[in-house]
């Protein structure tokens, strides 16, 4: 299962991390986000040790969502060395998400 990050630990867990980090920007009221959640959790389990996977609730951390231009959810962003590497908006097939991490 993927861990939830917030404004307080985003820097240490995402931006300062070694290797690729997938962040699923979501909202609790978002139907498509709920559809995507099991896929993100699967990827978190499969990529353990290779990539980090986190979720960020845009209602709890609107400053982070705004900083990265997240206008709709779900939005998936892959960070590497503190920089945005890839981004996708909307529900994505598992294979697309895995290719974002490679």
Short mmCIF file of N, CA and C in Angstrom, two decimals:
data_model
loop_
_atom_site.label_atom_id
_atom_site.label_comp_id
_atom_site.label_asym_id
_atom_site.label_seq_id
_atom_site.Cartn_x
_atom_site.Cartn_y
_atom_site.Cartn_z
N UNK A 1 0.84 -1.18 0.00
CA UNK A 1 0.00 0.00 0.00
C UNK A 1 0.89 1.25 0.00
N UNK A 2 0.45 2.24 -0.74
CA UNK A 2 1.24 3.47 -0.80
C UNK A 2 0.92 4.37 0.38
N UNK A 3 1.93 5.09 0.81
CA UNK A 3 1.85 5.96 1.98
C UNK A 3 1.39 7.36 1.56
N UNK A 4 0.66 8.03 2.44
CA UNK A 4 0.21 9.39 2.17
C UNK A 4 1.27 10.38 2.67
N UNK A 5 1.63 11.34 1.81
CA UNK A 5 2.54 12.41 2.21
C UNK A 5 1.75 13.70 2.30
N UNK A 6 2.33 14.67 2.99
CA UNK A 6 1.67 15.97 3.14
C UNK A 6 2.73 17.06 2.98
N UNK A 7 2.31 18.28 3.14
CA UNK A 7 3.23 19.42 3.02
C UNK A 7 4.43 19.29 3.95
N UNK A 8 4.19 18.72 5.14
CA UNK A 8 5.25 18.65 6.15
C UNK A 8 6.37 17.68 5.81
N UNK A 9 6.07 16.60 5.07
CA UNK A 9 7.13 15.62 4.76
C UNK A 9 7.39 15.44 3.27
N UNK A 10 6.79 16.28 2.43
CA UNK A 10 6.98 16.18 0.98
C UNK A 10 8.45 16.36 0.59
N UNK A 11 9.10 17.34 1.18
CA UNK A 11 10.51 17.60 0.87
C UNK A 11 11.38 16.37 1.16
N UNK A 12 11.25 15.83 2.37
CA UNK A 12 12.12 14.73 2.77
C UNK A 12 11.80 13.42 2.05
N UNK A 13 10.52 13.13 1.85
CA UNK A 13 10.15 11.84 1.27
C UNK A 13 10.15 11.83 -0.26
N UNK A 14 9.86 12.98 -0.87
CA UNK A 14 9.75 13.02 -2.33
C UNK A 14 10.95 13.72 -2.97
N UNK A 15 11.17 14.96 -2.60
CA UNK A 15 12.19 15.76 -3.29
C UNK A 15 13.61 15.34 -2.94
N UNK A 16 13.85 14.88 -1.72
CA UNK A 16 15.18 14.47 -1.31
C UNK A 16 15.44 12.98 -1.52
N UNK A 17 14.48 12.26 -2.07
CA UNK A 17 14.60 10.80 -2.22
C UNK A 17 15.60 10.42 -3.31
N UNK A 18 16.18 9.25 -3.14
CA UNK A 18 17.05 8.66 -4.16
C UNK A 18 16.16 7.81 -5.07
N UNK A 19 16.36 7.91 -6.36
CA UNK A 19 15.59 7.11 -7.30
C UNK A 19 14.24 7.74 -7.61
N UNK A 20 13.49 7.10 -8.51
CA UNK A 20 12.20 7.66 -8.92
C UNK A 20 11.15 7.60 -7.80
N UNK A 21 10.30 8.63 -7.78
CA UNK A 21 9.22 8.70 -6.80
C UNK A 21 7.93 9.05 -7.55
N UNK A 22 6.95 8.16 -7.44
CA UNK A 22 5.63 8.41 -8.04
C UNK A 22 4.73 9.02 -6.97
N UNK A 23 4.11 10.15 -7.29
CA UNK A 23 3.15 10.76 -6.37
C UNK A 23 1.79 10.81 -7.07
N UNK A 24 0.80 10.21 -6.42
CA UNK A 24 -0.58 10.21 -6.88
C UNK A 24 -1.31 11.34 -6.17
N UNK A 25 -1.57 12.44 -6.88
CA UNK A 25 -2.33 13.56 -6.33
C UNK A 25 -3.80 13.18 -6.44
N UNK A 26 -4.50 13.11 -5.29
CA UNK A 26 -5.87 12.63 -5.27
C UNK A 26 -6.73 13.49 -4.35
N UNK A 27 -8.04 13.20 -4.36
CA UNK A 27 -8.98 13.80 -3.41
C UNK A 27 -9.93 12.70 -2.95
N UNK A 28 -10.34 12.76 -1.70
CA UNK A 28 -11.21 11.72 -1.14
C UNK A 28 -12.57 11.66 -1.83
N UNK A 29 -13.01 12.79 -2.40
CA UNK A 29 -14.32 12.87 -3.04
C UNK A 29 -14.28 12.50 -4.53
N UNK A 30 -13.12 12.14 -5.04
CA UNK A 30 -12.91 11.91 -6.47
C UNK A 30 -13.13 10.45 -6.84
N UNK A 31 -14.17 10.18 -7.63
CA UNK A 31 -14.48 8.81 -8.07
C UNK A 31 -13.35 8.17 -8.87
N UNK A 32 -12.82 8.84 -9.90
CA UNK A 32 -11.71 8.25 -10.66
C UNK A 32 -10.48 7.97 -9.79
N UNK A 33 -10.26 8.79 -8.77
CA UNK A 33 -9.13 8.55 -7.86
C UNK A 33 -9.31 7.22 -7.13
N UNK A 34 -10.55 6.94 -6.74
CA UNK A 34 -10.83 5.68 -6.04
C UNK A 34 -10.63 4.50 -6.97
N UNK A 35 -10.95 4.68 -8.27
CA UNK A 35 -10.72 3.61 -9.25
C UNK A 35 -9.23 3.34 -9.44
N UNK A 36 -8.42 4.39 -9.39
CA UNK A 36 -6.98 4.27 -9.63
C UNK A 36 -6.22 3.74 -8.41
N UNK A 37 -6.76 3.96 -7.22
CA UNK A 37 -6.06 3.62 -5.97
C UNK A 37 -5.53 2.19 -5.91
N UNK A 38 -6.33 1.16 -6.26
CA UNK A 38 -5.78 -0.20 -6.17
C UNK A 38 -4.59 -0.43 -7.11
N UNK A 39 -4.61 0.20 -8.27
CA UNK A 39 -3.50 0.07 -9.21
C UNK A 39 -2.24 0.71 -8.64
N UNK A 40 -2.39 1.89 -8.04
CA UNK A 40 -1.25 2.58 -7.42
C UNK A 40 -0.69 1.74 -6.27
N UNK A 41 -1.57 1.14 -5.48
CA UNK A 41 -1.12 0.29 -4.38
C UNK A 41 -0.37 -0.94 -4.89
N UNK A 42 -0.85 -1.54 -5.99
CA UNK A 42 -0.16 -2.69 -6.61
C UNK A 42 1.24 -2.29 -7.04
N UNK A 43 1.33 -1.15 -7.71
CA UNK A 43 2.63 -0.67 -8.19
C UNK A 43 3.57 -0.40 -7.02
N UNK A 44 3.04 0.16 -5.94
CA UNK A 44 3.86 0.41 -4.75
C UNK A 44 4.46 -0.89 -4.24
N UNK A 45 3.67 -1.94 -4.19
CA UNK A 45 4.15 -3.24 -3.71
C UNK A 45 5.18 -3.83 -4.67
N UNK A 46 4.88 -3.78 -5.96
CA UNK A 46 5.78 -4.36 -6.97
C UNK A 46 7.10 -3.60 -7.10
N UNK A 47 7.07 -2.30 -6.90
CA UNK A 47 8.26 -1.47 -7.10
C UNK A 47 9.07 -1.25 -5.81
N UNK A 48 8.65 -1.88 -4.73
CA UNK A 48 9.36 -1.71 -3.45
C UNK A 48 10.85 -1.98 -3.64
N UNK A 49 11.67 -1.03 -3.18
CA UNK A 49 13.11 -1.16 -3.34
C UNK A 49 13.64 -0.56 -4.63
N UNK A 50 12.75 -0.34 -5.61
CA UNK A 50 13.17 0.24 -6.90
C UNK A 50 12.68 1.68 -7.04
N UNK A 51 11.46 1.91 -6.57
CA UNK A 51 10.86 3.25 -6.66
C UNK A 51 9.96 3.45 -5.44
N UNK A 52 9.81 4.70 -5.05
CA UNK A 52 8.90 5.03 -3.95
C UNK A 52 7.57 5.48 -4.54
N UNK A 53 6.48 5.15 -3.84
CA UNK A 53 5.15 5.54 -4.30
C UNK A 53 4.41 6.17 -3.13
N UNK A 54 3.91 7.38 -3.36
CA UNK A 54 3.17 8.11 -2.33
C UNK A 54 1.88 8.67 -2.91
N UNK A 55 0.95 8.98 -2.02
CA UNK A 55 -0.29 9.67 -2.39
C UNK A 55 -0.31 11.00 -1.66
N UNK A 56 -0.88 12.01 -2.31
CA UNK A 56 -0.98 13.33 -1.69
C UNK A 56 -2.41 13.82 -1.87
N UNK A 57 -3.10 14.07 -0.75
CA UNK A 57 -4.48 14.57 -0.75
C UNK A 57 -4.43 16.07 -1.03
N UNK A 58 -4.98 16.48 -2.18
CA UNK A 58 -4.89 17.89 -2.57
C UNK A 58 -5.67 18.81 -1.64
N UNK A 59 -6.65 18.27 -0.93
CA UNK A 59 -7.41 19.10 0.01
C UNK A 59 -6.65 19.32 1.32
N UNK A 60 -5.77 18.38 1.65
CA UNK A 60 -4.95 18.50 2.85
C UNK A 60 -3.66 19.27 2.59
N UNK A 61 -3.19 19.25 1.35
CA UNK A 61 -1.93 19.92 0.99
C UNK A 61 -2.11 20.72 -0.31
N UNK A 62 -2.99 21.71 -0.29
CA UNK A 62 -3.24 22.47 -1.53
C UNK A 62 -2.01 23.24 -2.02
N UNK A 63 -1.11 23.59 -1.11
CA UNK A 63 0.10 24.32 -1.51
C UNK A 63 0.98 23.50 -2.44
N UNK A 64 1.12 22.21 -2.14
CA UNK A 64 1.94 21.32 -2.99
C UNK A 64 1.25 21.12 -4.34
N UNK A 65 -0.05 20.88 -4.31
CA UNK A 65 -0.80 20.70 -5.57
C UNK A 65 -0.66 21.94 -6.45
N UNK A 66 -0.78 23.10 -5.85
CA UNK A 66 -0.67 24.35 -6.61
C UNK A 66 0.75 24.53 -7.17
N UNK A 67 1.74 24.22 -6.37
CA UNK A 67 3.13 24.38 -6.80
C UNK A 67 3.43 23.59 -8.06
N UNK A 68 2.81 22.41 -8.19
CA UNK A 68 3.06 21.54 -9.33
C UNK A 68 1.97 21.62 -10.39
N UNK A 69 1.10 22.62 -10.28
CA UNK A 69 0.10 22.87 -11.31
C UNK A 69 -0.98 21.82 -11.43
N UNK A 70 -1.27 21.13 -10.34
CA UNK A 70 -2.30 20.10 -10.37
C UNK A 70 -3.67 20.78 -10.39
N UNK A 71 -4.37 20.66 -11.53
CA UNK A 71 -5.67 21.30 -11.71
C UNK A 71 -6.82 20.30 -11.64
N UNK A 72 -6.52 19.03 -11.89
CA UNK A 72 -7.55 18.01 -11.80
C UNK A 72 -6.93 16.74 -11.23
N UNK A 73 -7.79 15.91 -10.67
CA UNK A 73 -7.33 14.67 -10.06
C UNK A 73 -8.07 13.49 -10.68
N UNK A 74 -7.42 12.34 -10.76
CA UNK A 74 -6.06 12.08 -10.31
C UNK A 74 -5.01 12.65 -11.27
N UNK A 75 -3.91 13.08 -10.69
CA UNK A 75 -2.72 13.46 -11.45
C UNK A 75 -1.55 12.66 -10.87
N UNK A 76 -0.80 12.04 -11.75
CA UNK A 76 0.38 11.26 -11.36
C UNK A 76 1.62 12.02 -11.80
N UNK A 77 2.55 12.22 -10.89
CA UNK A 77 3.81 12.88 -11.22
C UNK A 77 4.96 12.01 -10.73
N UNK A 78 5.91 11.79 -11.61
CA UNK A 78 7.14 11.08 -11.24
C UNK A 78 8.23 12.12 -11.03
N UNK A 79 8.82 12.07 -9.85
CA UNK A 79 9.95 12.95 -9.50
C UNK A 79 11.22 12.12 -9.50
N UNK A 80 12.31 12.75 -9.92
CA UNK A 80 13.61 12.12 -9.81
C UNK A 80 14.62 13.22 -9.48
N UNK A 81 15.38 12.99 -8.41
CA UNK A 81 16.35 13.99 -7.94
C UNK A 81 15.69 15.35 -7.69
N UNK A 82 14.48 15.32 -7.16
CA UNK A 82 13.79 16.55 -6.80
C UNK A 82 13.12 17.28 -7.95
N UNK A 83 13.20 16.71 -9.15
CA UNK A 83 12.64 17.35 -10.34
C UNK A 83 11.50 16.52 -10.92
N UNK A 84 10.53 17.21 -11.53
CA UNK A 84 9.45 16.51 -12.22
C UNK A 84 10.03 15.86 -13.46
N UNK A 85 9.83 14.54 -13.58
CA UNK A 85 10.35 13.80 -14.73
C UNK A 85 9.23 13.53 -15.73
N UNK A 86 8.08 13.06 -15.22
CA UNK A 86 6.94 12.75 -16.09
C UNK A 86 5.65 13.06 -15.34
N UNK A 87 4.59 13.30 -16.11
CA UNK A 87 3.30 13.65 -15.50
C UNK A 87 2.17 13.11 -16.38
N UNK A 88 1.09 12.65 -15.75
CA UNK A 88 -0.09 12.18 -16.46
C UNK A 88 -1.33 12.58 -15.66
N UNK A 89 -2.36 12.98 -16.37
CA UNK A 89 -3.61 13.38 -15.73
C UNK A 89 -4.69 12.37 -16.08
N UNK A 90 -5.49 12.00 -15.09
CA UNK A 90 -6.59 11.06 -15.32
C UNK A 90 -6.18 9.64 -14.97
N UNK A 91 -7.15 8.75 -15.01
CA UNK A 91 -6.91 7.34 -14.71
C UNK A 91 -6.03 6.76 -15.81
N UNK A 92 -4.95 6.12 -15.42
CA UNK A 92 -3.99 5.55 -16.36
C UNK A 92 -3.93 4.04 -16.20
N UNK A 93 -3.74 3.31 -17.32
CA UNK A 93 -3.53 1.86 -17.20
C UNK A 93 -2.22 1.59 -16.45
N UNK A 94 -2.18 0.46 -15.80
CA UNK A 94 -1.00 0.10 -15.00
C UNK A 94 0.28 0.17 -15.83
N UNK A 95 0.24 -0.33 -17.06
CA UNK A 95 1.44 -0.35 -17.90
C UNK A 95 1.95 1.06 -18.18
N UNK A 96 1.05 2.00 -18.37
CA UNK A 96 1.47 3.41 -18.59
C UNK A 96 2.20 3.96 -17.37
N UNK A 97 1.67 3.64 -16.20
CA UNK A 97 2.29 4.13 -14.96
C UNK A 97 3.67 3.51 -14.78
N UNK A 98 3.78 2.21 -15.04
CA UNK A 98 5.07 1.54 -14.93
C UNK A 98 6.09 2.12 -15.90
N UNK A 99 5.65 2.47 -17.10
CA UNK A 99 6.57 3.04 -18.08
C UNK A 99 7.01 4.45 -17.65
N UNK A 100 6.16 5.15 -16.91
CA UNK A 100 6.55 6.46 -16.38
C UNK A 100 7.72 6.32 -15.40
N UNK A 101 7.77 5.20 -14.70
CA UNK A 101 8.81 4.98 -13.69
C UNK A 101 10.13 4.49 -14.28
N UNK A 102 10.10 4.04 -15.53
CA UNK A 102 11.34 3.48 -16.12
C UNK A 102 12.14 4.51 -16.87
#
